[in-house]
XYZ file of C-alpha atoms in Angstrom:
118
model
C 47.280 18.752 -15.643
C 44.591 20.935 -15.976
C 43.832 22.628 -11.952
C 45.850 22.324 -8.682
C 47.197 20.422 -6.160
C 44.670 18.683 -3.713
C 44.941 19.711 -0.131
C 45.050 16.388 0.864
C 42.660 17.211 4.233
C 41.201 13.881 3.777
C 37.273 12.977 2.762
C 34.661 15.084 3.525
C 30.713 14.124 4.410
C 28.260 15.527 2.014
C 27.470 18.004 5.007
C 31.077 19.297 4.831
C 31.045 19.373 1.101
C 28.009 20.947 0.164
C 28.945 23.675 2.956
C 32.268 23.894 1.444
C 30.907 23.531 -2.502
C 28.101 26.360 -1.140
C 31.223 29.361 -0.544
C 33.041 28.412 -3.514
C 29.161 28.977 -5.866
C 28.689 32.108 -4.563
C 31.740 33.689 -4.453
C 32.289 32.443 -7.907
C 29.616 31.256 -9.564
C 26.824 32.988 -8.323
C 27.934 35.944 -10.431
C 27.578 34.984 -13.421
C 25.303 32.369 -12.765
C 23.756 34.304 -10.358
C 22.194 32.913 -6.757
C 19.500 29.847 -8.861
C 22.850 28.207 -10.533
C 22.032 28.318 -13.670
C 24.390 27.016 -15.765
C 26.170 22.772 -17.567
C 27.413 20.124 -15.288
C 31.266 19.218 -15.031
C 32.819 19.003 -17.885
C 31.735 22.956 -17.998
C 33.644 23.637 -15.092
C 36.822 21.914 -16.260
C 37.403 22.915 -19.633
C 34.845 25.671 -19.424
C 31.922 26.524 -22.238
C 32.339 29.400 -25.671
C 29.047 29.920 -27.901
C 25.186 28.890 -27.948
C 23.897 26.556 -26.395
C 20.083 26.037 -25.387
C 19.156 25.063 -20.982
C 15.135 24.532 -20.918
C 13.978 26.327 -23.803
C 16.822 28.979 -23.074
C 19.208 29.863 -25.423
C 22.843 31.704 -23.875
C 25.147 32.467 -25.804
C 27.834 34.095 -23.264
C 31.461 32.336 -22.526
C 32.680 30.743 -19.005
C 36.071 30.284 -18.225
C 37.732 27.139 -17.255
C 38.590 27.526 -13.392
C 41.756 26.814 -11.048
C 40.283 24.498 -8.953
C 41.214 21.251 -7.714
C 39.050 17.828 -8.191
C 37.848 18.855 -4.033
C 36.800 21.645 -3.891
C 34.806 20.922 -8.074
C 33.184 18.355 -5.976
C 31.598 20.161 -3.019
C 30.493 23.190 -6.061
C 28.783 21.017 -8.329
C 27.452 18.957 -4.833
C 26.514 21.953 -3.625
C 24.501 22.435 -6.810
C 22.883 19.247 -7.698
C 21.824 19.690 -3.426
C 19.707 22.682 -4.128
C 17.576 24.493 -6.669
C 15.419 21.943 -6.537
C 17.997 19.231 -8.369
C 18.111 15.848 -7.480
C 19.599 15.434 -4.685
C 23.302 14.063 -6.353
C 26.636 13.706 -5.143
C 30.446 14.053 -7.278
C 33.162 13.350 -5.526
C 36.953 14.178 -6.312
C 37.413 10.626 -8.653
C 34.003 12.019 -10.685
C 36.282 14.732 -11.647
C 39.762 14.278 -11.886
C 38.687 11.816 -14.865
C 36.406 14.194 -16.332
C 39.608 15.693 -16.681
C 41.100 13.604 -18.697
C 37.714 13.669 -21.578
C 38.206 15.724 -24.731
C 36.305 19.431 -24.181
C 33.108 19.954 -24.808
C 32.747 20.986 -28.363
C 31.717 25.672 -28.654
C 27.916 24.524 -29.520
C 26.408 21.731 -27.579
C 23.081 21.190 -28.482
C 19.948 21.938 -26.710
C 19.784 19.537 -22.716
C 16.560 18.822 -21.077
C 17.892 19.826 -17.592
C 19.979 22.653 -16.226
C 22.968 20.015 -14.762
C 22.364 16.995 -17.202
């Protein structure tokens, strides 16, 4: 199994989830993605990323490791990102992350994507 066990702290409100995600993003993600949150979504966070990707017409060929975050922490980070940087204010639940872990990892190179977080 990937990731780490849930802490059992219970459900967070959206505001709590965004705040927790902001802290994780600032301490883990911003080193590569800068404060503006450039990158791809749950699949990349769960499985990592290798090879070239085209996002909003710009090519990037850096690698992103997978992180041993639990489902709640990943949902917090993604909810923060989806509610920041002019994005669409979507919520990500721990169940969505858990489901993504059952999927086959994305191929090393992915086709161009329209939006930073689609």
